[in-house]
mmCIF file of C-alpha atoms in Angstrom:
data_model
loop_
_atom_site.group_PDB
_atom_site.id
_atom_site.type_symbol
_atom_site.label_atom_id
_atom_site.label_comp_id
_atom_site.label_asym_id
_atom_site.label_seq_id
_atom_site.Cartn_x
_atom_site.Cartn_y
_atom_site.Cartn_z
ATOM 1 C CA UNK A 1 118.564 146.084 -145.353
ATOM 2 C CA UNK A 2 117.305 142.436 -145.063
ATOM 3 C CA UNK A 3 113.383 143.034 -146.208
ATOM 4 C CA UNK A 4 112.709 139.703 -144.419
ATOM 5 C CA UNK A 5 113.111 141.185 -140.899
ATOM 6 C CA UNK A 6 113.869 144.715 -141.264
ATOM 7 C CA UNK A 7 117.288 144.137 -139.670
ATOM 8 C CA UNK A 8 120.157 146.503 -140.729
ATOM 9 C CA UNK A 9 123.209 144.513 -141.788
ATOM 10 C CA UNK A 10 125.262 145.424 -138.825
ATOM 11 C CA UNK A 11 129.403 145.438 -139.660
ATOM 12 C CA UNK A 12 129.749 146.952 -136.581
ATOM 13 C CA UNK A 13 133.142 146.666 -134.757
ATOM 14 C CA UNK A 14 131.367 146.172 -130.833
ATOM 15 C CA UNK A 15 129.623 146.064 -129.424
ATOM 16 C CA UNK A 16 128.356 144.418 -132.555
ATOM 17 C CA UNK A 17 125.762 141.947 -134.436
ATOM 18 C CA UNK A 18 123.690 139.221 -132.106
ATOM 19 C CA UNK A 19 122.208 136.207 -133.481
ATOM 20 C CA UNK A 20 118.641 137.565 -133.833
ATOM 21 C CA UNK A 21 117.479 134.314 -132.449
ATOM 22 C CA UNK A 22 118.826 134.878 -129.380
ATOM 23 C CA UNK A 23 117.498 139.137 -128.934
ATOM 24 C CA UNK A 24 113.710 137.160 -129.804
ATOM 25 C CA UNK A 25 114.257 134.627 -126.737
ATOM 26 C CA UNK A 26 115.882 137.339 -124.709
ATOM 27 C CA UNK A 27 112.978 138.842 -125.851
ATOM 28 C CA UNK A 28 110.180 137.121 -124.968
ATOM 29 C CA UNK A 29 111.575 136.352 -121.956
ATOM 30 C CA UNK A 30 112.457 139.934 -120.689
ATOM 31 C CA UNK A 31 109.212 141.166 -118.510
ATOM 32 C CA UNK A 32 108.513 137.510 -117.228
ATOM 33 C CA UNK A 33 111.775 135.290 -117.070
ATOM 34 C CA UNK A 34 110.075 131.644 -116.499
ATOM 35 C CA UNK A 35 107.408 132.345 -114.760
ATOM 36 C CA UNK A 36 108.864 134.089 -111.634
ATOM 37 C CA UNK A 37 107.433 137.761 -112.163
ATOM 38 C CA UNK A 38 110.510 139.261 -112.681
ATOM 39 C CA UNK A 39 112.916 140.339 -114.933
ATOM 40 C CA UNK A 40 116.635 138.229 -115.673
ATOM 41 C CA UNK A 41 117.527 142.102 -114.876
ATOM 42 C CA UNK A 42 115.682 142.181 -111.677
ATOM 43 C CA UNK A 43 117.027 139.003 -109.935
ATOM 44 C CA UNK A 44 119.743 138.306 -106.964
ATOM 45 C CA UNK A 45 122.574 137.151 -108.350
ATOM 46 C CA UNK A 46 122.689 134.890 -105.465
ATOM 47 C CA UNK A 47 119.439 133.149 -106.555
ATOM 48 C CA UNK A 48 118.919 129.959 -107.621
ATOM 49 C CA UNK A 49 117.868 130.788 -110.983
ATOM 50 C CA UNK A 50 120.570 133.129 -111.543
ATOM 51 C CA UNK A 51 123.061 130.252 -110.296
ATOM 52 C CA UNK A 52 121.804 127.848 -113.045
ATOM 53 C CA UNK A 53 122.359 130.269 -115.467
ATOM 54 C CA UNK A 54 125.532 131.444 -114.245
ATOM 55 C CA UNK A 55 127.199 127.950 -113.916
ATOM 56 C CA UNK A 56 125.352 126.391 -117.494
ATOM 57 C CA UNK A 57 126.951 129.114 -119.497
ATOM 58 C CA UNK A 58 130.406 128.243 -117.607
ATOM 59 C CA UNK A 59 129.699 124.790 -118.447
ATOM 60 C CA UNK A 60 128.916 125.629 -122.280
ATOM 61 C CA UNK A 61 131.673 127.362 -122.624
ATOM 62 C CA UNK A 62 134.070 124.894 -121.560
ATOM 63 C CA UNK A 63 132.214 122.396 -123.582
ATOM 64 C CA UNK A 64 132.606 124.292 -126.923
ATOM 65 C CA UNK A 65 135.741 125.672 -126.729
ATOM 66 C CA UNK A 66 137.326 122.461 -125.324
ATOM 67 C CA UNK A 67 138.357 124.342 -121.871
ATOM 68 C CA UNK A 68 140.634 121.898 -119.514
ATOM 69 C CA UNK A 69 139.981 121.298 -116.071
ATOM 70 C CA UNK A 70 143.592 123.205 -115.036
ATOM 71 C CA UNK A 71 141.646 126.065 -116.272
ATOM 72 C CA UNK A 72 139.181 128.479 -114.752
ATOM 73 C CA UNK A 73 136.755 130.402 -116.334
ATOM 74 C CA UNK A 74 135.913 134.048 -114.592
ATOM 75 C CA UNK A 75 133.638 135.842 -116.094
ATOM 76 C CA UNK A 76 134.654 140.053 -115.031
ATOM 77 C CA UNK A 77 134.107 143.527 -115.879
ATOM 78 C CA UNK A 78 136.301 146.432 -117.314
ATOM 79 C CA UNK A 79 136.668 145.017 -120.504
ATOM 80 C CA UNK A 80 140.241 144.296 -121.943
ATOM 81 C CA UNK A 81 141.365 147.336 -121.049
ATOM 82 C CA UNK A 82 141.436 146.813 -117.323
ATOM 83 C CA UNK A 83 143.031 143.211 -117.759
ATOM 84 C CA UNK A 84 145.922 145.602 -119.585
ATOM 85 C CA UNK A 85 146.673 146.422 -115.986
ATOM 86 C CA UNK A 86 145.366 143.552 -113.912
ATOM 87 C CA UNK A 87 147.716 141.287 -115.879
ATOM 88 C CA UNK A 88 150.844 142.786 -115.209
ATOM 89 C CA UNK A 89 149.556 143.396 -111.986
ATOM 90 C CA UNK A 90 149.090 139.367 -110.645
ATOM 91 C CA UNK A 91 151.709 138.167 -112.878
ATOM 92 C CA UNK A 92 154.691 140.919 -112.956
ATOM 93 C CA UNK A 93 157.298 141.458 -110.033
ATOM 94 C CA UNK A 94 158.740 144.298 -109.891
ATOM 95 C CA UNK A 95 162.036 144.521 -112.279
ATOM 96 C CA UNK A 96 160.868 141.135 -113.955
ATOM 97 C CA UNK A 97 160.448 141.302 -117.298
ATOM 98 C CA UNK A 98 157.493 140.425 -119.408
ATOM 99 C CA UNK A 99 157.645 140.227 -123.654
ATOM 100 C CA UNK A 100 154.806 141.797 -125.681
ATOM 101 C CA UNK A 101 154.489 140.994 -129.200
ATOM 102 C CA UNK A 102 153.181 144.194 -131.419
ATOM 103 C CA UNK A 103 150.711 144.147 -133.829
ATOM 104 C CA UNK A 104 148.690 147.117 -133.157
ATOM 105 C CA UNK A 105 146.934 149.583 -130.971
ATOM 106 C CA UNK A 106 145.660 147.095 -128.535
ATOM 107 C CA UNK A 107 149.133 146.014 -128.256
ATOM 108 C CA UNK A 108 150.360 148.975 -127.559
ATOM 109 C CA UNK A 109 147.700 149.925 -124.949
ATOM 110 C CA UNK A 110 148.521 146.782 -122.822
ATOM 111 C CA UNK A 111 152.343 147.414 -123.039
ATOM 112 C CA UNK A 112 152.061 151.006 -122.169
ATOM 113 C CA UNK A 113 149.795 149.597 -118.630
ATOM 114 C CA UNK A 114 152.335 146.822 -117.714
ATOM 115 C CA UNK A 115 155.320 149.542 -118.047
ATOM 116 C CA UNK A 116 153.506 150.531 -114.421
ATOM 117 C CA UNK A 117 154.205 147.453 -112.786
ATOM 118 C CA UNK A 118 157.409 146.208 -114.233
ATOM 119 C CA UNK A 119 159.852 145.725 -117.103
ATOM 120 C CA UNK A 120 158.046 144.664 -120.215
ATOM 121 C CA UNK A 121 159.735 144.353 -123.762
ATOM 122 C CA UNK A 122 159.067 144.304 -127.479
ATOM 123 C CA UNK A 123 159.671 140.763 -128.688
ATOM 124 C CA UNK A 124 158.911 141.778 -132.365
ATOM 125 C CA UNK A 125 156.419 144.726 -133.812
ATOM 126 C CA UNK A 126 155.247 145.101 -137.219
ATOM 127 C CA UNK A 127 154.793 148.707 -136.579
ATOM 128 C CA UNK A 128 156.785 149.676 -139.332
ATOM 129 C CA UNK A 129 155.067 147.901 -141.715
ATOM 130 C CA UNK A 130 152.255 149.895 -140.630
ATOM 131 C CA UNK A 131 151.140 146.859 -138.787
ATOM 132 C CA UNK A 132 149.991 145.085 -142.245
ATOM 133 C CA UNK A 133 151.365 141.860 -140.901
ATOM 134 C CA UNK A 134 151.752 139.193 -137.930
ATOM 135 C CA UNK A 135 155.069 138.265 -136.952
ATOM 136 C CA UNK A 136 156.931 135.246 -138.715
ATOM 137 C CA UNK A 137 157.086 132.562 -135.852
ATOM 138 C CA UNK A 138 160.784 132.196 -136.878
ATOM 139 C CA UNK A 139 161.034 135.893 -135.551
ATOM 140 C CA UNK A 140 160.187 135.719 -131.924
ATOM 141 C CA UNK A 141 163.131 135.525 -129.752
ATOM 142 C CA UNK A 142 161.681 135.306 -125.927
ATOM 143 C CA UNK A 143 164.250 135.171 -122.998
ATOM 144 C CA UNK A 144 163.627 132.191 -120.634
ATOM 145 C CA UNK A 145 162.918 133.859 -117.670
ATOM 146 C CA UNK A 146 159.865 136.119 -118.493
ATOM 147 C CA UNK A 147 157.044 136.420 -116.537
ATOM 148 C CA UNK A 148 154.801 135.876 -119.295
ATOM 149 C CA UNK A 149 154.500 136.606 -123.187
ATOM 150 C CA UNK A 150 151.553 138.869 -124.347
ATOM 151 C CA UNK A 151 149.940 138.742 -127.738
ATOM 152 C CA UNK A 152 146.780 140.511 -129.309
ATOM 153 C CA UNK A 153 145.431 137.378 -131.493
ATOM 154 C CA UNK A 154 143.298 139.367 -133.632
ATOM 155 C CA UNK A 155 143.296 143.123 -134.524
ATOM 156 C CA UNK A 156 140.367 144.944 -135.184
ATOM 157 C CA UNK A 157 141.696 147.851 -136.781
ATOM 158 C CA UNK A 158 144.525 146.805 -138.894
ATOM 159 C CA UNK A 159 142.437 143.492 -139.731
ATOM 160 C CA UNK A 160 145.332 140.964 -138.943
ATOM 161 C CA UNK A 161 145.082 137.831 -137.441
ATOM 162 C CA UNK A 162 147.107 134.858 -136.200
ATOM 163 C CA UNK A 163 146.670 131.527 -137.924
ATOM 164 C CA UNK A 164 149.435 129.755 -135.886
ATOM 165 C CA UNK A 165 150.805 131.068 -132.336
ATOM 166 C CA UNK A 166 153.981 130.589 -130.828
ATOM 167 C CA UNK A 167 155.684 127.922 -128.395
ATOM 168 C CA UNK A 168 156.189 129.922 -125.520
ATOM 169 C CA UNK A 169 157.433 126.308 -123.783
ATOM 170 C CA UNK A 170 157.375 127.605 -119.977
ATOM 171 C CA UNK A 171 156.361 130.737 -120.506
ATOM 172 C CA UNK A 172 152.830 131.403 -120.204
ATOM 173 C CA UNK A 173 151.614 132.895 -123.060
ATOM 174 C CA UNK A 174 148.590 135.278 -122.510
ATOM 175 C CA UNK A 175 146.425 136.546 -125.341
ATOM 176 C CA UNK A 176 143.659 139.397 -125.951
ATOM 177 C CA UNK A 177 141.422 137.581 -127.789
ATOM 178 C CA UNK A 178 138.515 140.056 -127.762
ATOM 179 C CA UNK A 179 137.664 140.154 -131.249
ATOM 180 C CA UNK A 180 138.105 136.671 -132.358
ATOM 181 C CA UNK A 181 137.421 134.407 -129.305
ATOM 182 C CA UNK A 182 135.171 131.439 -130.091
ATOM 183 C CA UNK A 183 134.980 131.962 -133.986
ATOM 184 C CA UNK A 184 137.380 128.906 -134.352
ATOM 185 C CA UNK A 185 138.683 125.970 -132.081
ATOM 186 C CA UNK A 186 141.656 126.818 -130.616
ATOM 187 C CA UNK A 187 144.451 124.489 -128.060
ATOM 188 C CA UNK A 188 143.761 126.088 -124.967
ATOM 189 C CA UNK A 189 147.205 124.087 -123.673
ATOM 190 C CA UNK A 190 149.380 126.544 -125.430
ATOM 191 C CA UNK A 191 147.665 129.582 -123.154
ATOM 192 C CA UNK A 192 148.191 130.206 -119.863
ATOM 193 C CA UNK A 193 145.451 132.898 -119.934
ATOM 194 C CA UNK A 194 142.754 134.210 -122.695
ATOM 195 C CA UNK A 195 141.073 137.207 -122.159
ATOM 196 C CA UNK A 196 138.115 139.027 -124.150
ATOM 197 C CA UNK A 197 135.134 141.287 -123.893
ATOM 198 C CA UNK A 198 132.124 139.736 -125.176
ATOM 199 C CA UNK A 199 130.830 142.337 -127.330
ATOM 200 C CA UNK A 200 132.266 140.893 -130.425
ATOM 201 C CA UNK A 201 131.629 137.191 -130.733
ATOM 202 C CA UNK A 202 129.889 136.727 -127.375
ATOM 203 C CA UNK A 203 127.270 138.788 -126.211
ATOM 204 C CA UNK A 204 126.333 142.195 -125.241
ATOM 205 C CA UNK A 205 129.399 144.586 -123.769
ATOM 206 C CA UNK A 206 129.362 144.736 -120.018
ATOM 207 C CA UNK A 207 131.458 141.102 -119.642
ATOM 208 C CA UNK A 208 134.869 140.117 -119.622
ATOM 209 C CA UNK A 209 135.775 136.902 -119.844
ATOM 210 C CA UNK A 210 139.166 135.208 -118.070
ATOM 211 C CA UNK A 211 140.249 131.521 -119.045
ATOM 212 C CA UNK A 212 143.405 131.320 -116.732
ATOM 213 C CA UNK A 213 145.218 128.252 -115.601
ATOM 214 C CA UNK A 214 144.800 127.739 -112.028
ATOM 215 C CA UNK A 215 149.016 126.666 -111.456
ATOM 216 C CA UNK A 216 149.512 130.864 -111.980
ATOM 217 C CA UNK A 217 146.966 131.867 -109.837
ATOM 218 C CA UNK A 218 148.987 130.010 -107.127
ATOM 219 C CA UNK A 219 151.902 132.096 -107.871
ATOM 220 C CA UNK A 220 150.074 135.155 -108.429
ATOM 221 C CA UNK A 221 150.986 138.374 -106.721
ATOM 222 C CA UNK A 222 149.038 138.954 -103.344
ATOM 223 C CA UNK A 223 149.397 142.300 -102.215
ATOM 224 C CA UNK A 224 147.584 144.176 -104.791
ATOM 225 C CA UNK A 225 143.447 145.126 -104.627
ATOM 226 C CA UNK A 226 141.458 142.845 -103.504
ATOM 227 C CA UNK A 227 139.133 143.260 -106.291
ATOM 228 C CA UNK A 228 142.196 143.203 -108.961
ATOM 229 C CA UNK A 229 143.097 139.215 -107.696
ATOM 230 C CA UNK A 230 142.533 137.098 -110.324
ATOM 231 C CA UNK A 231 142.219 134.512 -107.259
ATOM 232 C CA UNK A 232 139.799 136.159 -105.835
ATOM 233 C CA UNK A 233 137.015 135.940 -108.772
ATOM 234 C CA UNK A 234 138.177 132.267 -108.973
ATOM 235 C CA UNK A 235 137.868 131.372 -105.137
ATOM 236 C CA UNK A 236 134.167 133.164 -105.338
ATOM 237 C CA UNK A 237 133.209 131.746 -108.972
ATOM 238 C CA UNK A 238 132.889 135.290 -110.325
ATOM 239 C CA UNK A 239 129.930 136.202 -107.849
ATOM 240 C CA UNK A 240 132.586 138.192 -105.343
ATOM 241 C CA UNK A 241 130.602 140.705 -106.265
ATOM 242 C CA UNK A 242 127.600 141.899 -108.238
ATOM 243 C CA UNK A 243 127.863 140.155 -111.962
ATOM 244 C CA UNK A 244 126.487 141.760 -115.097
ATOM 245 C CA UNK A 245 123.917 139.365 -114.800
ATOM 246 C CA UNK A 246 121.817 140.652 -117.772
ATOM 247 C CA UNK A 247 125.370 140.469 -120.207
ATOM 248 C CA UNK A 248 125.869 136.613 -118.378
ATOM 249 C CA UNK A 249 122.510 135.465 -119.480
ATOM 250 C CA UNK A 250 122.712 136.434 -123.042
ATOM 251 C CA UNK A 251 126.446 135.474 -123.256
ATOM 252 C CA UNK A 252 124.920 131.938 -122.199
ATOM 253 C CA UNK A 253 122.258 131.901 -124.619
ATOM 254 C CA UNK A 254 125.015 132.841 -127.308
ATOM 255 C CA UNK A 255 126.567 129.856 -126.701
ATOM 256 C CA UNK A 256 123.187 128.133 -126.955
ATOM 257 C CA UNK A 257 123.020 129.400 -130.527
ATOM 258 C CA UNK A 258 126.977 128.403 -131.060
ATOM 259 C CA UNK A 259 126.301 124.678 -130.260
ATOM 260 C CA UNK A 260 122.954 124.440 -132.315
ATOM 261 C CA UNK A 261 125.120 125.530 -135.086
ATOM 262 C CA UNK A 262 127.002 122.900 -134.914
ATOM 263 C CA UNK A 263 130.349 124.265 -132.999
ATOM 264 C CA UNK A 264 132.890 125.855 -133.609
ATOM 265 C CA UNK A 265 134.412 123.675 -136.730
ATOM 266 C CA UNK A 266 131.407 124.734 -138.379
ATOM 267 C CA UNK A 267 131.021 128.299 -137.060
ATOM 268 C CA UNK A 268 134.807 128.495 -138.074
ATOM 269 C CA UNK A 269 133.682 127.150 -141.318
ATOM 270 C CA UNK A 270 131.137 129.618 -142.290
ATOM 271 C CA UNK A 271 133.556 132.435 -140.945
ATOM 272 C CA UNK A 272 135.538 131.370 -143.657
ATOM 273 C CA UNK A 273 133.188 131.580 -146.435
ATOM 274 C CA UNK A 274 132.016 134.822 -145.227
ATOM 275 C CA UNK A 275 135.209 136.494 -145.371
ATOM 276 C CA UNK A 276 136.342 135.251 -148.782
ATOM 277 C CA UNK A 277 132.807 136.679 -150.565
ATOM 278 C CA UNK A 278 134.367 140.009 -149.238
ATOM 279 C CA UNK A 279 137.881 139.544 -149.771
ATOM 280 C CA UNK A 280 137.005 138.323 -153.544
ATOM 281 C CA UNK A 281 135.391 141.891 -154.266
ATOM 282 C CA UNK A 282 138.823 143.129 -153.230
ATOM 283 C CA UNK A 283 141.078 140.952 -154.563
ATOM 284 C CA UNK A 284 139.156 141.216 -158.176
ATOM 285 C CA UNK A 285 138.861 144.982 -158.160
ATOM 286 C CA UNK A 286 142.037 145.732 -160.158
ATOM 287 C CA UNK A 287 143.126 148.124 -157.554
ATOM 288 C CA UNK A 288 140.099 149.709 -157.265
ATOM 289 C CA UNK A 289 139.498 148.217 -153.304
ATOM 290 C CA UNK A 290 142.962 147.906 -151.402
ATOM 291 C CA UNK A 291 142.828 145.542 -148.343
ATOM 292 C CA UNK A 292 144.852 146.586 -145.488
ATOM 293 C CA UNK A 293 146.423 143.202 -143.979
ATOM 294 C CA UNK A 294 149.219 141.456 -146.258
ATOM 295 C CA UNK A 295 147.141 138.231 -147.804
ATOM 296 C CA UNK A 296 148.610 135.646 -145.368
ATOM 297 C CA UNK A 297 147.760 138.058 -142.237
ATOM 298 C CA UNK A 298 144.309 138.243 -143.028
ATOM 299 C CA UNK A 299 141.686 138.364 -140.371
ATOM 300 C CA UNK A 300 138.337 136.492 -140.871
ATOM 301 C CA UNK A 301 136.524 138.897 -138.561
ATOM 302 C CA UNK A 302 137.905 142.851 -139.246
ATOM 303 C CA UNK A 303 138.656 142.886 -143.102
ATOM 304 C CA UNK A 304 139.965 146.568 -143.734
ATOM 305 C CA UNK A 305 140.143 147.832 -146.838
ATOM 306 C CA UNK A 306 140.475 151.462 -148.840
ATOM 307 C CA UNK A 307 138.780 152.589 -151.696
ATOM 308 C CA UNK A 308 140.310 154.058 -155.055
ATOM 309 C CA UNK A 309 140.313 158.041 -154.020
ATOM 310 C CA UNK A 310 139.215 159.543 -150.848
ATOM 311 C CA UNK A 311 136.366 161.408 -152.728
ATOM 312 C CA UNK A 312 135.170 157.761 -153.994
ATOM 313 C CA UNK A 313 136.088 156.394 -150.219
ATOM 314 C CA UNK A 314 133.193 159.020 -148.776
ATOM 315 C CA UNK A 315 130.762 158.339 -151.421
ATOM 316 C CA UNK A 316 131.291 154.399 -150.886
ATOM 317 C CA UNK A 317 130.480 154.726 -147.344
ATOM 318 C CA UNK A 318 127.683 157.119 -148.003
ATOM 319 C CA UNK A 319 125.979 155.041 -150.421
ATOM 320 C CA UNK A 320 126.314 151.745 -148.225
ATOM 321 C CA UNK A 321 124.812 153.591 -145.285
ATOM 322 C CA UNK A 322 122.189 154.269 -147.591
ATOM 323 C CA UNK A 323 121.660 150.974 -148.269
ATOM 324 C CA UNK A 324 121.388 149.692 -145.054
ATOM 325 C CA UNK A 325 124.840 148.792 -144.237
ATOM 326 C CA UNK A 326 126.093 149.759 -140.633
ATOM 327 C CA UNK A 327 128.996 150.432 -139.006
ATOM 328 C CA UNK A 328 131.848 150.306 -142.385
ATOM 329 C CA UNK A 329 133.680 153.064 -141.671
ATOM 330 C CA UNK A 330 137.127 152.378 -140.794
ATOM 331 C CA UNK A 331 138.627 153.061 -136.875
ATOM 332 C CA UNK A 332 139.000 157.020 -136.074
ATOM 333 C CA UNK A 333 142.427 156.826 -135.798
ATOM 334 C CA UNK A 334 143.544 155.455 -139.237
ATOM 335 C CA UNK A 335 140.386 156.030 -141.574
ATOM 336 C CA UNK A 336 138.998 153.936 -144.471
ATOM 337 C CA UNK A 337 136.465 150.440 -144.665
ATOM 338 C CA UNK A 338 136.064 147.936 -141.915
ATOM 339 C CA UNK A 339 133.557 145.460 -142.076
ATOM 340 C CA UNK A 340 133.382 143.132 -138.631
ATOM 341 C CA UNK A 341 132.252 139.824 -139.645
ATOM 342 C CA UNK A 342 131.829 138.343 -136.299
ATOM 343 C CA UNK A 343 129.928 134.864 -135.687
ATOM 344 C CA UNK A 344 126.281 136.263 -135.459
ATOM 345 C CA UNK A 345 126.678 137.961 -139.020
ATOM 346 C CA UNK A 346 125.118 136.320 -141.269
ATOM 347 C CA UNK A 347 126.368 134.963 -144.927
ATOM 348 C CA UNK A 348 123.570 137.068 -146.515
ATOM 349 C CA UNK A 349 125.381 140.158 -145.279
ATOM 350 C CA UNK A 350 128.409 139.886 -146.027
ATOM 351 C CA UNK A 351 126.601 138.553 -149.823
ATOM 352 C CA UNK A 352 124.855 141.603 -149.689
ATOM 353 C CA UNK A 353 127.731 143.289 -148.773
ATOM 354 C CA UNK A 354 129.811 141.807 -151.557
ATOM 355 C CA UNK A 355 127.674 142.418 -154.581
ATOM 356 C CA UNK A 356 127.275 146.183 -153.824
ATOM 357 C CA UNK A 357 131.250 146.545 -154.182
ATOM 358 C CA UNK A 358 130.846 144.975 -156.725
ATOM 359 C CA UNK A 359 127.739 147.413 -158.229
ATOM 360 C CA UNK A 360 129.636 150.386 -156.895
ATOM 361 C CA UNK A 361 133.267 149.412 -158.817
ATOM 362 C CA UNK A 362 130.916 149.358 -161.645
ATOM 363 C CA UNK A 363 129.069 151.888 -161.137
ATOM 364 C CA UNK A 364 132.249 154.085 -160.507
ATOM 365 C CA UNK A 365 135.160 152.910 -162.756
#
């Protein structure tokens, strides 16, 4: 627990840790949102205020993550897991095919939902490797008329992460990158759609957000849900109907918070150096902590890791819940340490996260 402020450090997975500068502002601001009365909460989203802050975090955001004009930028709901199905849905004929690339459960979610609206393949999984790795570029073989190659860019539970992604050349390439969106500059060009909740790096869960190039909403598919058109969101800049407007507002002052921090070449930067205080108590355990990911998969913001013995594994976790450390334990379905380091976590944390594996090895060996 950080005495300072009484905040827990939060490792959470998502919806996860906020910059505390923006929850004061949101704060402050919540009963009486400048000057009007009212509530962010309690406004049309067809006012004027609400516009501003609609289209200024849409500007932001194509500001710091270097968004092209080709591109649009929707902000939804469902979460990922509904683009699983709206993707395939605008983008897959029937009997076309479309490659997914496997790297974990996320993967496998969004295969299984396009397997409803067409022929999708594996290009490459690491699933017998117990996905501890990201595919070798050398290893993905695409066929030249797909509809489109999917790709999870970071995985939360296995803690993998891509460092360098694949020339698709025509093919678009689309990418879930709900856990590791913003936390480093990335060439949009290579993507012909990103998708992510914003409950990781973002904001508060409740928004979606769609950076699609506007040449595949041309060809989209038409006869599906009005609601489920990417075009439609697009033609009606997100406001077809009622946005979370509460989630759109914080996501914008997120972004706030990004730019004062200089960007993301320096949020990517202190990623870095967060991850590494972490990875170090691993990597000079002797064995005692065992990271999940192969070294050169590594993700910066999901490091996954076991302890020595189960019985030392449930003492570990019990003893850093103790001492104010949220949300380590590892994802139901495979068990052991995660700790999220997503861009609102602080370096004192994950320092404070550090030394107690180190006290506990110690304490323990």
């Amino acid at each position: 627990m950080n005495e300072a402020n009484l905040r827990a450090y939060n490792f959470n997975a998502g919806p996860s840790a906020l910059p505390l500068e923006v929850l004061e502002k949101a704060q402050s601001e919540l009963t009486n949102f400048r000057g009007t009365g009212m509530s962010i909460m309690e406004m049309s989203h067809r006012s004027a205020i609400f516009e501003e802050i609609h289209n200024g975090a849409i500007s932001r955001m194509r500001k710091l993550f270097s968004i092209p004009d080709q591109y649009e930028v929707l902000f939804l709901q469902g979460g990922a897991s509904l683009q699983f199905s709206m993707i395939p849905m605008n983008f897959l004929q029937v009997g076309q095919q479309a490659g997914y690339i496997m790297t974990g459960s996320w993967s496998e979610k969004a295969f299984k939902e396009s397997k409803l609206f067409g022929e999708p393949y594996e290009v490459v999984s690491t699933k017998e490797n117990k996905y501890r790795n990201i595919p070798a570029l050398e290893d993905i073989q695409i066929n030249e008329d797909d509809a489109f190659i999917h790709l999870t860019s970071n995985n939360t539970i296995y803690g993998t992460q891509w460092s360098a992604f694949p020339d698709t050349g025509d093919i678009p390439l689309i990418a879930d990158m709900s856990s590791d969106i913003m936390s480093k500059p990335v060439d949009i060009n290579k993507f012909g759609m990103i998708y992510a909740g914003a409950q990781k790096n973002l904001g508060p869960s409740g928004v979606t957000v769609v950076i699609v190039r506007k040449d595949l909403l041309e060809k989209a598919n038409m006869d599906i849900p009005t609601i489920l058109k990417y075009s439609t969101h697009a033609d009606n800049n997100s406001l077809y109907n009622t946005p979370p407007t509460f989630g759109i507002y914080m996501l914008g002052e997120v972004l706030n918070w990004m730019e004062a921090k200089g960007g993301l070449e320096a949020i990517a930067k202190n990623n870095e150096e967060k991850a590494k205080v972490i990875y170090d108590a691993i990597d000079h355990s002797n064995g005692f902590y065992t990271g999940h990911a192969t070294p050169e998969s590594r993700s910066l913001m999901n490091i996954t890791f076991r302890v020595a013995d189960e019985t030392l594994e449930k003492l570990f976790l019990t003893e850093a819940e103790e001492a104010g450390f949220v949300g380590l334990n590892g994802h139901r379905s495979v068990g052991g340490c995660r700790a999220s380091t997503y861009n609102a976590v602080p370096l004192e944390a994950c320092q404070a996260l550090g030394d107690f594996m180190v006290q506990f090895q110690k304490k323990h060996s």
